[in-house]
Coordinates of C-alpha atoms in Angstrom, one line a residue:
M51 CA -4.0 2.1 31.2
A52 CA -1.0 3.5 29.4
F53 CA 1.9 1.2 28.5
P54 CA 5.2 1.8 30.4
H55 CA 7.8 3.7 28.4
R56 CA 11.3 2.3 28.8
L57 CA 13.2 4.8 26.6
D58 CA 12.1 7.9 24.9
A59 CA 10.8 6.8 21.5
P60 CA 12.9 8.1 18.5
E61 CA 11.2 10.7 16.3
L62 CA 9.4 9.4 13.2
P63 CA 10.4 10.6 9.7
D64 CA 7.9 13.0 8.1
F65 CA 6.0 11.0 5.5
S66 CA 3.9 13.9 4.3
M67 CA 6.6 14.3 1.6
L68 CA 5.4 11.1 0.0
K69 CA 1.9 12.6 -0.5
R70 CA 3.3 15.8 -1.9
L71 CA 5.4 13.9 -4.4
A72 CA 2.5 11.7 -5.5
R73 CA 0.2 14.8 -5.9
D74 CA 2.8 16.8 -7.9
Q75 CA 3.4 13.9 -10.2
L76 CA -0.3 13.4 -10.8
I77 CA -0.8 17.1 -11.5
Y78 CA 2.1 17.0 -14.0
L79 CA 0.5 14.1 -15.8
L80 CA -2.9 15.9 -16.0
E81 CA -1.3 19.1 -17.2
Q82 CA 0.0 17.1 -20.2
L83 CA -3.6 17.2 -21.5
P84 CA -4.1 21.0 -21.4
G85 CA -7.7 22.3 -21.3
K86 CA -10.9 20.8 -20.0
K87 CA -11.0 17.1 -19.6
D88 CA -13.1 14.3 -18.0
L89 CA -11.5 11.9 -15.7
F90 CA -12.4 8.2 -15.5
I91 CA -11.2 6.6 -12.3
E92 CA -11.2 2.9 -11.4
A93 CA -13.2 2.1 -8.3
D94 CA -10.3 0.9 -6.1
L95 CA -8.2 4.0 -6.9
M96 CA -10.9 6.3 -5.6
S97 CA -10.1 6.1 -1.9
P98 CA -6.3 6.4 -2.4
L99 CA -6.8 9.3 -4.8
D100 CA -9.0 11.1 -2.3
R101 CA -6.2 11.0 0.3
I102 CA -3.7 12.5 -2.2
A103 CA -5.7 15.0 -4.3
N104 CA -9.3 15.8 -3.6
V105 CA -11.9 17.0 -6.1
S106 CA -11.1 20.7 -5.7
I107 CA -7.4 20.1 -6.6
L108 CA -8.5 18.1 -9.7
K109 CA -10.9 21.0 -10.6
Q110 CA -8.0 23.5 -10.4
H111 CA -6.3 21.5 -13.1
E112 CA -9.2 21.6 -15.4
V113 CA -10.8 18.2 -14.7
D114 CA -14.4 18.8 -15.6
K115 CA -16.4 15.7 -14.7
L116 CA -15.4 12.6 -12.8
Y117 CA -16.7 9.1 -13.9
K118 CA -16.2 5.7 -12.4
V119 CA -14.8 3.1 -14.8
E120 CA -17.7 0.6 -15.1
N121 CA -19.0 -1.8 -17.7
K122 CA -21.3 0.6 -19.5
P123 CA -20.8 3.2 -22.3
A124 CA -19.3 6.5 -21.3
L125 CA -21.7 9.4 -21.4
S126 CA -19.0 12.1 -21.5
A127 CA -19.3 14.8 -24.1
N128 CA -15.8 16.2 -23.5
E129 CA -13.2 16.3 -26.3
Q130 CA -10.5 15.1 -24.0
L131 CA -10.7 11.9 -21.9
C132 CA -8.3 10.9 -19.2
F133 CA -8.3 7.4 -17.6
L134 CA -6.7 6.7 -14.2
V135 CA -6.6 2.9 -13.8
R136 CA -4.7 -0.1 -12.5
P137 CA -2.7 -2.0 -15.1
R138 CA -5.3 -4.6 -15.8
I139 CA -6.2 -6.3 -19.1
K140 CA -10.0 -5.7 -18.6
N141 CA -9.4 -1.9 -18.1
M142 CA -7.4 -1.8 -21.4
R143 CA -10.3 -3.6 -23.2
Y144 CA -12.8 -1.1 -21.7
I145 CA -10.7 1.9 -23.0
A146 CA -10.2 0.2 -26.4
N147 CA -13.9 -0.4 -26.8
L148 CA -14.6 3.3 -25.9
V149 CA -12.1 4.5 -28.5
N150 CA -13.4 2.2 -31.2
A151 CA -17.0 3.2 -30.5
D152 CA -15.9 6.9 -31.0
K153 CA -14.2 5.9 -34.3
L154 CA -17.3 4.2 -35.6
A155 CA -19.4 7.3 -34.7
G156 CA -16.8 9.5 -36.5
R157 CA -15.8 11.3 -33.2
I158 CA -12.3 12.7 -32.8
R159 CA -11.1 13.1 -29.2
K160 CA -7.8 13.0 -27.3
Y161 CA -7.3 10.0 -24.9
K162 CA -4.7 9.7 -22.1
V163 CA -4.3 6.6 -20.0
I164 CA -2.5 7.0 -16.6
L165 CA -1.6 3.5 -15.2
S166 CA -0.9 3.3 -11.5
P167 CA 1.4 2.2 -9.9
Q168 CA 3.2 1.1 -13.0
K169 CA 2.8 0.4 -16.7
F170 CA 3.0 -3.2 -17.9
Y171 CA 3.9 -4.3 -21.4
A172 CA 0.8 -6.5 -21.6
C173 CA -1.4 -3.5 -21.3
E174 CA 0.1 -1.8 -24.3
M175 CA -0.1 -5.1 -26.2
V176 CA -3.9 -5.2 -25.6
L177 CA -4.3 -1.6 -27.0
E178 CA -2.2 -2.7 -30.0
E179 CA -4.3 -5.8 -30.6
E180 CA -7.5 -3.7 -30.4
G181 CA -6.1 -1.3 -33.0
V182 CA -6.1 1.8 -30.8
Y183 CA -2.4 2.0 -29.6
G184 CA -1.8 5.0 -31.9
D185 CA -4.8 6.9 -30.6
V186 CA -4.0 6.7 -26.9
S187 CA -1.1 8.2 -25.0
C188 CA 0.0 6.0 -22.0
D189 CA 1.7 7.2 -18.9
E190 CA 2.6 5.8 -15.5
W191 CA 1.7 7.3 -12.1
A192 CA 4.4 5.7 -9.9
F193 CA 2.3 6.1 -6.8
S194 CA 2.9 3.2 -4.4
L195 CA 3.4 4.7 -0.9
L196 CA 0.3 6.1 0.8
P197 CA 0.9 7.3 4.4
L198 CA -2.2 6.1 6.2
D199 CA -0.8 7.2 9.6
V200 CA 2.3 8.6 11.2
D201 CA 3.9 5.1 11.3
L202 CA 1.9 3.2 8.6
L203 CA 2.5 3.3 4.8
S204 CA 0.4 1.2 2.5
M205 CA 1.0 0.4 -1.2
E206 CA -2.8 -0.2 -1.5
L207 CA -2.2 -3.3 -3.6
P208 CA -4.7 -5.9 -2.1
E209 CA -4.3 -8.0 -5.2
F210 CA -0.6 -8.6 -4.4
F211 CA -1.5 -11.4 -2.1
R212 CA -3.5 -13.5 -4.6
D213 CA -1.2 -12.6 -7.5
Y214 CA 2.0 -13.7 -5.8
F215 CA 1.0 -16.3 -3.2
L216 CA -1.6 -18.1 -5.4
E217 CA -0.8 -17.4 -9.0
G218 CA 3.0 -17.1 -8.6
D219 CA 2.8 -13.8 -10.6
Q220 CA 5.9 -11.7 -9.8
R221 CA 4.9 -8.5 -11.6
W222 CA 4.5 -6.4 -8.3
I223 CA 8.0 -7.2 -7.1
N224 CA 9.3 -4.4 -9.2
T225 CA 6.8 -2.0 -7.6
V226 CA 8.0 -3.1 -4.1
A227 CA 11.6 -2.6 -5.1
Q228 CA 10.8 0.9 -6.6
A229 CA 9.0 1.8 -3.3
L230 CA 12.0 0.8 -1.2
H231 CA 14.3 2.7 -3.5
L232 CA 12.2 5.8 -3.1
L233 CA 12.3 5.5 0.7
S234 CA 16.1 5.1 0.8
T235 CA 16.4 8.1 -1.6
L236 CA 14.3 10.3 0.7
Y237 CA 15.3 9.0 4.1
G238 CA 18.9 7.8 3.6
P239 CA 20.2 4.2 3.2
F240 CA 19.2 1.4 5.6
P241 CA 22.3 0.2 7.5
N242 CA 20.8 -3.2 8.5
C243 CA 18.6 -5.3 6.4
Y244 CA 16.9 -8.6 7.3
G245 CA 14.4 -10.7 5.4
I246 CA 12.6 -14.0 5.3
G247 CA 10.6 -15.5 2.5
R248 CA 11.1 -16.0 -1.2
C249 CA 9.2 -12.8 -2.2
A250 CA 11.3 -10.8 0.3
K251 CA 14.5 -12.2 -1.2
M252 CA 13.4 -11.3 -4.8
S253 CA 12.3 -7.8 -3.8
Y254 CA 15.5 -7.2 -1.9
D255 CA 17.7 -8.4 -4.8
L256 CA 15.9 -6.2 -7.3
W257 CA 16.0 -3.2 -4.9
R258 CA 19.7 -3.7 -4.4
K259 CA 20.1 -3.6 -8.2
L260 CA 18.3 -0.3 -8.4
E261 CA 20.5 1.1 -5.6
E262 CA 23.7 0.0 -7.4
E263 CA 22.5 1.7 -10.6
E264 CA 22.0 5.0 -8.8
D265 CA 24.6 4.5 -6.1
S266 CA 25.7 8.1 -6.0
E267 CA 22.3 9.4 -4.9
T268 CA 22.3 8.0 -1.4
K269 CA 26.1 7.9 -0.8
G270 CA 27.1 10.0 2.2
R271 CA 23.5 10.4 3.3
R272 CA 22.8 10.0 7.0
P273 CA 20.4 7.1 7.6
E274 CA 17.2 8.1 9.3
I275 CA 16.0 4.5 9.7
G276 CA 18.4 2.0 11.2
H277 CA 16.9 -1.3 10.3
I278 CA 14.6 -2.7 7.6
F279 CA 12.9 -6.1 7.9
L280 CA 11.2 -7.8 4.9
L281 CA 8.7 -10.6 5.6
D282 CA 6.5 -12.8 3.4
R283 CA 2.9 -13.3 4.5
D284 CA 3.1 -17.1 3.9
V285 CA 5.8 -17.3 6.6
D286 CA 3.0 -16.7 9.1
F287 CA -0.6 -17.5 8.0
V288 CA -1.7 -18.4 11.5
T289 CA -1.7 -14.8 12.8
A290 CA -3.6 -13.5 9.9
L291 CA -6.3 -16.2 10.3
C292 CA -7.0 -15.4 14.0
S293 CA -9.9 -13.3 15.2
Q294 CA -8.7 -9.8 16.2
V295 CA -9.4 -8.6 19.7
V296 CA -7.5 -5.3 19.8
Y297 CA -9.8 -2.3 19.2
E298 CA -8.5 -1.3 15.8
G299 CA -8.4 -4.9 14.6
L300 CA -12.0 -5.4 15.8
V301 CA -13.2 -2.3 14.0
D302 CA -11.5 -3.6 10.8
D303 CA -13.1 -7.1 11.2
T304 CA -16.5 -5.6 11.9
F305 CA -16.8 -2.5 9.7
R306 CA -13.8 -2.8 7.3
I307 CA -11.3 0.0 7.5
K308 CA -10.6 1.1 3.9
C309 CA -7.6 3.2 3.1
G310 CA -7.4 4.5 6.7
S311 CA -11.0 5.4 7.1
V312 CA -14.2 3.7 8.1
D313 CA -17.9 4.1 7.3
F314 CA -19.9 4.0 10.5
G315 CA -23.5 3.3 9.7
P316 CA -26.7 4.6 11.5
E317 CA -26.3 1.9 14.2
V318 CA -23.1 3.7 15.3
T319 CA -23.9 7.3 14.6
S320 CA -27.3 7.1 16.4
S321 CA -28.8 9.1 13.5
D322 CA -30.2 8.2 10.1
K323 CA -26.9 9.0 8.3
S324 CA -23.7 7.1 7.8
L325 CA -20.4 8.9 8.6
K326 CA -17.0 8.4 7.1
V327 CA -14.3 8.7 9.8
L328 CA -10.6 8.9 9.4
L329 CA -8.8 6.7 11.9
N330 CA -5.3 7.8 12.7
A331 CA -3.2 9.4 15.4
E332 CA -4.9 12.8 15.0
D333 CA -8.1 11.3 16.5
K334 CA -7.2 11.8 20.1
V335 CA -9.7 9.3 21.5
F336 CA -8.9 6.6 18.9
S337 CA -5.1 7.0 19.4
E338 CA -5.5 6.1 23.0
I339 CA -7.6 2.9 22.5
R340 CA -6.5 1.6 19.1
N341 CA -3.9 -0.8 20.5
E342 CA -5.9 -1.8 23.6
H343 CA -7.5 -5.2 24.2
F344 CA -11.2 -4.7 23.6
S345 CA -12.1 -5.6 27.3
N346 CA -10.3 -2.4 28.4
V347 CA -11.9 0.0 25.9
F348 CA -15.4 0.5 27.5
G349 CA -13.8 1.4 30.9
F350 CA -11.5 3.9 29.2
L351 CA -14.3 5.5 27.2
S352 CA -16.6 5.9 30.2
Q353 CA -13.7 7.5 32.3
K354 CA -13.0 9.8 29.4
A355 CA -16.7 10.8 29.2
R356 CA -16.7 11.6 32.9
N357 CA -13.5 13.8 32.5
L358 CA -15.1 15.6 29.6
Q359 CA -18.3 16.3 31.6
A360 CA -16.1 17.7 34.5
Q361 CA -14.4 20.0 32.0
Y362 CA -17.8 21.2 30.7
D363 CA -19.0 21.7 34.3
R364 CA -16.2 24.1 35.1
R365 CA -18.2 26.8 33.2
R366 CA -20.6 27.1 36.1
G367 CA -18.5 29.2 38.4
M368 CA -16.8 31.4 35.7
D369 CA -17.0 35.1 35.4
I370 CA -17.4 36.8 32.0
K371 CA -13.7 37.0 31.2
Q372 CA -13.0 33.3 32.0
M373 CA -16.1 32.3 30.1
K374 CA -14.8 34.2 27.0
N375 CA -11.5 32.4 27.2
F376 CA -13.2 29.1 27.7
V377 CA -15.4 29.6 24.6
S378 CA -12.6 30.9 22.4
Q379 CA -9.9 28.4 23.5
E380 CA -11.4 25.1 24.9
L381 CA -15.0 24.7 23.8
K382 CA -14.2 23.7 20.2
G383 CA -11.7 21.1 21.2
L384 CA -14.1 19.7 23.8
K385 CA -17.0 19.5 21.3
Q386 CA -14.7 17.7 18.8
E387 CA -13.6 15.2 21.5
H388 CA -17.2 14.7 22.6
R389 CA -18.2 13.9 19.0
L390 CA -15.4 11.3 18.6
L391 CA -16.1 9.8 22.0
S392 CA -19.8 9.2 21.2
L393 CA -18.8 7.6 17.8
H394 CA -16.3 5.2 19.4
I395 CA -18.8 4.3 22.2
G396 CA -21.4 3.6 19.4
A397 CA -18.8 1.5 17.5
C398 CA -18.1 -0.5 20.7
E399 CA -21.8 -1.1 21.3
S400 CA -22.3 -2.2 17.8
I401 CA -19.3 -4.6 18.0
M402 CA -20.6 -6.1 21.2
K403 CA -24.1 -6.7 19.7
K404 CA -22.6 -8.4 16.6
K405 CA -20.1 -10.5 18.6
T406 CA -22.7 -11.8 21.2
K407 CA -24.9 -12.8 18.3
Q408 CA -22.1 -14.9 16.9
D409 CA -21.2 -16.4 20.2
F410 CA -17.8 -14.8 20.1
Q411 CA -16.5 -16.4 23.3
E412 CA -17.1 -19.9 22.0
L413 CA -15.3 -19.0 18.8
I414 CA -12.2 -17.6 20.6
K415 CA -12.1 -20.6 22.8
T416 CA -12.0 -22.9 19.8
E417 CA -9.2 -20.8 18.2
H418 CA -7.1 -20.9 21.4
A419 CA -7.6 -24.7 21.5
L420 CA -6.3 -25.0 17.9
L421 CA -3.3 -22.7 18.6
E422 CA -2.4 -24.8 21.7
G423 CA -3.2 -28.1 20.0
F424 CA -5.8 -29.2 22.6
N425 CA -9.2 -30.8 22.1
I426 CA -8.7 -31.1 18.4
R427 CA -11.8 -33.4 18.1
E428 CA -14.0 -30.9 19.9
S429 CA -12.7 -28.1 17.7
T430 CA -13.4 -30.1 14.6
S431 CA -16.9 -30.7 15.8
Y432 CA -17.3 -27.0 16.4
I433 CA -16.2 -26.3 12.8
E434 CA -18.7 -28.9 11.5
E435 CA -21.5 -27.3 13.5
H436 CA -20.4 -23.9 12.1
I437 CA -20.7 -25.2 8.6
D438 CA -24.0 -27.0 9.2
R439 CA -25.6 -23.9 10.7
Q440 CA -24.3 -21.9 7.6
V441 CA -23.0 -19.2 9.8
S442 CA -20.8 -17.7 7.1
P443 CA -18.8 -19.4 4.2
I444 CA -15.8 -17.2 4.8
E445 CA -15.7 -17.8 8.6
S446 CA -16.0 -21.6 8.1
L447 CA -13.2 -21.6 5.6
R448 CA -11.0 -19.6 7.9
L449 CA -11.5 -22.0 10.8
M450 CA -10.8 -25.0 8.5
C451 CA -7.5 -23.3 7.4
L452 CA -6.5 -22.6 11.0
L453 CA -7.1 -26.2 11.9
S454 CA -5.1 -27.3 8.8
I455 CA -2.1 -25.1 9.5
T456 CA -1.9 -25.7 13.2
E457 CA -2.2 -29.5 12.7
N458 CA 0.2 -29.6 9.7
G459 CA -2.5 -30.6 7.3
L460 CA -5.8 -32.5 8.0
I461 CA -5.9 -36.3 8.2
P462 CA -7.5 -37.5 4.9
K463 CA -10.7 -38.6 6.6
D464 CA -11.3 -35.2 8.2
Y465 CA -10.3 -33.3 5.0
R466 CA -12.8 -35.3 2.9
S467 CA -15.6 -35.0 5.5
L468 CA -15.2 -31.2 6.1
K469 CA -14.9 -30.5 2.4
T470 CA -18.1 -32.5 1.6
Q471 CA -20.1 -30.9 4.4
Y472 CA -18.9 -27.4 3.2
L473 CA -19.8 -28.0 -0.4
Q474 CA -23.2 -29.4 0.6
S475 CA -23.9 -26.5 2.9
Y476 CA -22.6 -23.5 0.8
G477 CA -22.8 -24.9 -2.7
P478 CA -20.6 -26.8 -5.2
E479 CA -19.4 -23.5 -6.7
H480 CA -16.8 -23.4 -3.9
L481 CA -14.9 -26.4 -5.3
L482 CA -12.3 -24.2 -7.0
T483 CA -11.7 -22.3 -3.8
F484 CA -10.5 -25.6 -2.2
S485 CA -8.0 -26.1 -5.0
N486 CA -6.7 -22.5 -4.4
L487 CA -6.3 -23.0 -0.7
R488 CA -4.5 -26.3 -1.3
R489 CA -2.1 -24.7 -3.7
A490 CA -1.3 -21.8 -1.3
G491 CA -0.7 -24.3 1.5
L492 CA -3.6 -22.9 3.6
L493 CA -5.8 -26.0 3.6
T494 CA -4.0 -29.2 2.9
E495 CA -4.4 -32.9 3.4
Q496 CA -1.7 -35.0 5.1
A497 CA -0.1 -37.4 2.7
P498 CA 0.0 -41.0 4.0
G499 CA 3.7 -40.6 4.7
D500 CA 3.1 -37.4 6.8
T501 CA 2.2 -39.4 9.9
L502 CA 5.9 -40.4 10.0
T503 CA 6.8 -37.0 11.6
A504 CA 8.1 -38.9 14.6
V505 CA 10.2 -41.2 12.4
E506 CA 11.5 -38.1 10.5
N507 CA 12.6 -36.5 13.7
K508 CA 14.5 -39.6 14.8
V509 CA 16.1 -39.9 11.3
S510 CA 17.3 -36.2 11.4
K511 CA 18.8 -36.7 14.9
L512 CA 20.6 -39.9 13.8
V513 CA 22.0 -38.6 10.6
T514 CA 23.9 -35.5 11.6
D515 CA 25.8 -34.8 8.3
K516 CA 24.5 -33.0 5.2
A517 CA 22.4 -36.0 4.3
A518 CA 20.0 -35.0 7.2
G519 CA 19.2 -31.9 5.2
K520 CA 18.4 -34.0 2.1
I521 CA 16.2 -36.3 4.1
T522 CA 14.1 -33.6 5.6
D523 CA 14.0 -31.8 2.2
A524 CA 12.5 -35.0 0.7
F525 CA 9.9 -35.0 3.5
S526 CA 9.0 -31.4 3.2
S527 CA 8.6 -31.5 -0.5
L528 CA 5.6 -33.9 -0.1
A529 CA 3.5 -30.9 0.6
K530 CA 3.8 -27.3 1.8
R531 CA 4.5 -28.1 5.4
S532 CA 3.5 -25.7 8.2
N533 CA 5.4 -27.3 11.2
F534 CA 3.4 -24.9 13.4
R535 CA 3.6 -27.0 16.6
A536 CA 7.4 -27.3 16.4
I537 CA 7.9 -23.6 15.6
S538 CA 5.6 -22.7 18.4
K539 CA 7.6 -24.7 20.9
K540 CA 10.9 -23.3 19.6
L541 CA 9.8 -19.7 19.8
N542 CA 7.6 -20.1 22.9
L543 CA 4.6 -18.7 21.1
I544 CA 2.1 -20.0 23.6
P545 CA 2.9 -18.2 26.9
R546 CA 2.9 -20.2 30.2
V547 CA 0.6 -18.2 32.4
D548 CA 0.4 -18.6 36.2
G549 CA -3.0 -17.4 37.2
E550 CA -5.0 -14.8 35.1
Y551 CA -3.4 -13.0 32.2
D552 CA -3.7 -9.3 33.0
L553 CA -4.9 -7.6 29.8
K554 CA -4.8 -4.1 31.4
V555 CA -1.1 -4.2 32.0
P556 CA 0.2 -6.6 29.3
R557 CA 3.6 -8.4 29.8
D558 CA 4.2 -9.5 26.3
M559 CA 2.8 -9.3 22.7
A560 CA 0.4 -12.2 23.4
Y561 CA -2.1 -9.6 24.8
V562 CA -3.2 -9.0 21.2
F563 CA -4.7 -12.5 21.3
S564 CA -6.0 -12.3 24.9
G565 CA -2.7 -13.7 26.2
A566 CA -3.1 -17.0 24.3
Y567 CA -0.6 -16.6 21.5
V568 CA 2.4 -14.3 20.5
P569 CA 2.1 -13.5 16.7
L570 CA 4.7 -15.6 15.0
S571 CA 5.7 -12.8 12.6
C572 CA 6.3 -10.4 15.5
R573 CA 8.3 -13.0 17.5
I574 CA 10.6 -13.6 14.5
I575 CA 11.2 -9.9 14.1
E576 CA 11.9 -9.6 17.9
Q577 CA 14.4 -12.5 17.8
V578 CA 16.3 -11.3 14.8
L579 CA 16.6 -7.8 16.2
D580 CA 17.9 -9.1 19.5
R581 CA 20.6 -11.1 17.7
R582 CA 21.1 -8.6 14.8
S583 CA 21.0 -11.6 12.5
W584 CA 19.5 -15.1 11.9
Q585 CA 22.3 -16.8 13.8
G586 CA 20.9 -19.3 16.3
L587 CA 17.6 -19.4 14.5
D588 CA 18.7 -22.0 11.9
E589 CA 16.2 -24.6 13.2
V590 CA 13.3 -22.1 13.1
V591 CA 14.2 -21.1 9.6
R592 CA 14.4 -24.7 8.5
L593 CA 11.0 -25.4 10.0
L594 CA 9.6 -22.4 8.1
N595 CA 11.0 -23.9 4.9
C596 CA 12.8 -20.7 4.2
S597 CA 16.5 -21.7 4.7
E598 CA 17.7 -20.2 1.4
F599 CA 15.5 -17.1 1.7
A600 CA 16.5 -15.8 5.2
F601 CA 19.1 -13.1 4.8
T602 CA 21.0 -10.4 6.7
D603 CA 22.8 -7.5 5.2
M604 CA 24.8 -5.5 7.7
A605 CA 26.2 -2.3 6.2
K606 CA 28.4 0.2 8.0
E607 CA 26.6 1.7 10.9
D608 CA 29.1 4.5 11.6
K609 CA 26.9 7.2 9.9
A610 CA 23.8 6.1 11.7
S611 CA 22.9 7.9 14.9
S612 CA 21.9 5.9 18.0
E613 CA 18.4 7.5 17.5
S614 CA 18.0 6.1 13.9
L615 CA 19.2 2.7 15.0
R616 CA 16.1 2.4 17.2
L617 CA 13.9 3.1 14.1
I618 CA 12.8 -0.1 12.3
L619 CA 10.9 -0.3 9.1
V620 CA 8.9 -3.6 8.8
V621 CA 7.8 -4.5 5.3
F622 CA 4.9 -7.0 5.0
L623 CA 4.6 -8.6 1.6
G624 CA 1.1 -9.9 1.1
G625 CA -0.6 -7.8 3.8
C626 CA -0.4 -7.1 7.5
T627 CA -3.0 -7.1 10.2
F628 CA -3.8 -4.5 12.8
S629 CA -3.0 -7.1 15.5
E630 CA 0.6 -7.4 14.3
I631 CA 0.9 -3.6 14.2
S632 CA -0.4 -3.3 17.8
A633 CA 1.9 -6.1 18.9
L634 CA 5.0 -4.5 17.4
R635 CA 4.0 -1.1 18.8
F636 CA 3.9 -2.7 22.2
L637 CA 7.4 -4.4 21.6
G638 CA 8.7 -1.0 20.6
R639 CA 7.5 0.6 23.8
E640 CA 9.0 -2.2 25.8
K641 CA 12.4 -2.1 24.2
G642 CA 12.8 1.5 23.2
Y643 CA 12.3 0.9 19.5
R644 CA 9.9 2.7 17.1
F645 CA 8.4 0.6 14.4
I646 CA 7.3 1.9 11.0
F647 CA 5.1 -0.4 8.9
L648 CA 5.0 -0.7 5.1
T649 CA 2.5 -3.2 3.8
T650 CA 1.2 -4.1 0.3
A651 CA -2.2 -3.6 1.9
V652 CA -3.8 -3.9 5.4
T653 CA -5.4 -7.4 5.6
N654 CA -7.5 -9.6 8.0
S655 CA -8.8 -13.1 7.9
A656 CA -11.8 -12.3 5.8
R657 CA -9.8 -10.5 3.1
L658 CA -7.3 -13.4 3.1
M659 CA -10.1 -15.9 2.4
E660 CA -11.9 -13.7 -0.1
A661 CA -8.6 -13.3 -2.1
M662 CA -8.5 -17.1 -2.3
S663 CA -12.2 -17.6 -3.0
E664 CA -13.5 -18.1 -6.6
V665 CA -17.0 -17.2 -5.4
K666 CA -17.5 -13.5 -5.3
S667 CA -19.7 -12.4 -2.4

C-alpha cells in the first residue's frame, strides 16, 4: 500500500508561525478600537478567520457580537462597529449606507474598516463619494497565507482566477508578491527560481522589486527552501478539468472541501446531524488514504478496521494492571481512530452511491478518450446526450471545454451545434458564459485557417531562421491555441502501458488519473527540476505560447544545505487541484524531494466552471 521511499524526505519548515503572525496583526487592529465593539464579517472570510482566531480569542479582545455582512440593515446597538471585509466596491457601499443611515438618525458611533488581504484605492474612493470617508478609519489586514496543512498554504483568494484570467485584472499580483516576500523573509531566500506564464512573470518581477528595496533583511540568511516554481493556471487547463479519482480529490468534488475542512452530512455520519471535519495530516486515517487512487481505499479501510478490532480484543486476557494501562494510554486513541474510520467509510459509501448514479465509469472512459484523441465523434455524442438529459449545466460545460482544449478548438459545425443544444437545454441566460469561456481560451471555435495545422508544421520546418517564429506567431494569434496533442506527445503525457496499470503500486504520476494521463503542470515541473532550467524545453514552451514568460533565476547555492535543495515550493496562480498535489507528493517520494504548495485557492473543475459562469447556481 505505502509508496516506496527513495531518500529520507527533508524536514518541512514550520508554518504555524504564519498563523501566529496573522493572529497578532488582527488583534493589534482590533485593539485600536478600545472597548466593546461589534464585528461584522464578510461570509467568505469566516472560514479563514476561524482557522486563525476563534470566537473566544475575539471575545478576549472585547468583540461583543458577531454579524455577517449581508444586504439588510444592521441591528447592532453597539457604539463601536468594526468591519472585516474583502476590498470590494459592494462592501464599501454597504458600510457607507450604514454610516449614512446612522447620520440621518442622529446616531454617533465609531467605525473601523479592516480590509483583507489589502487595501485598494478604489475602496477609499467609494467611501469618499458616499461622503463618509471622514467618519471611517480604514486599515489593512495583510493576511494572505493560511496553512491548511503541513505542506499546503492557501491565499484563500478564489476570485483570483476569474479576476486575472478572464477580466485581466492585475490587482492581486501585489498580494502574491507580498506573500512571497513574507515567505523569503521568514524562511530565507530561494536560491533557484523558475516560472512559466504571464502572471508568474509579473508576480516574480514585483516580488524581486520588493526584495531589492529591503535587500538587507534576507542577506546572509540560510535558505530553508531550495527551489521555487511559479505556474499560471492557464498553462494547464486540462488537468483542472478532469474528474478526480484520488481520495482527497473525490472528497472535494463530492462534498466540497472548504478552507481545509469538510461538512459531512447525515448520509456520511449515519446520524441525523452533519459534522465538520478537518482534513489534514493530523487525521491519521485520512493521511494514509488521501493520495491513494479510490479503488484502493475501501480495501485499506477494511484492513484498518480489522486491525482496530484486534487491538480492542486484546483486552480480554488482561489483568487489572494491564487493563488500567490500556484504558489510560491506548483507549482514547483507539476510540478517536475508530470515529475517523467510520466517517471515512461513510464518505466512501456516499461517493460510491453518487458516482454509480451518474454512471461514472462511462464518464471517465469519455475523458480518457478525449485525452488520448480517440473516438472523438463518440465522445461528442456522449456530451450531446449529457446535455439533452440535463445531467448538470456545470458538468456539460466542463466536458465541452475538455473537448475544445484537447482538440485545439471545436470545428465550427460542432461548436454551433453544442452551443445551441446547451442553450436550449439549460436556458438562454448561459449565453454570456460562452463568451467568457471563449475569452479565457477554454471553449473556442477553430478559425477556418486553423485546419492548416499540417501546413503550418511544414512551413516551420522549411523556414528555419527567425522568420519561422514570426509565421507561427501569426498563426497562434488567430486564437488562444492549446496545442494539447503536440505537447502531450513531446512530454509523453499519455503513458504507454503494457498490460494492466497497477494502481496499488503506481509507477508514475499518471495514477492520479487511473494511469491514463500525467498532469501537464506536474510533468513541466518534473522536467524543469531535472534540467535545473528551461533548456531543451524550448519547443514545449513555444507550444504553450509562453516563450517570453518562462524564466529561470539561479542564485548562488553555496549557503543552501543539500537538505534545503530537496525542498521545492510550487506556487499555483489561479488555483491548484488535489490531484496535482497528490501527483507531486508521489514525484517527491520517487525522487527524494519534498514539495510545499502555495495556491491562490484550492480548485476543481466545478469551481473553475462556476468562476466563468454568469449564471449563479
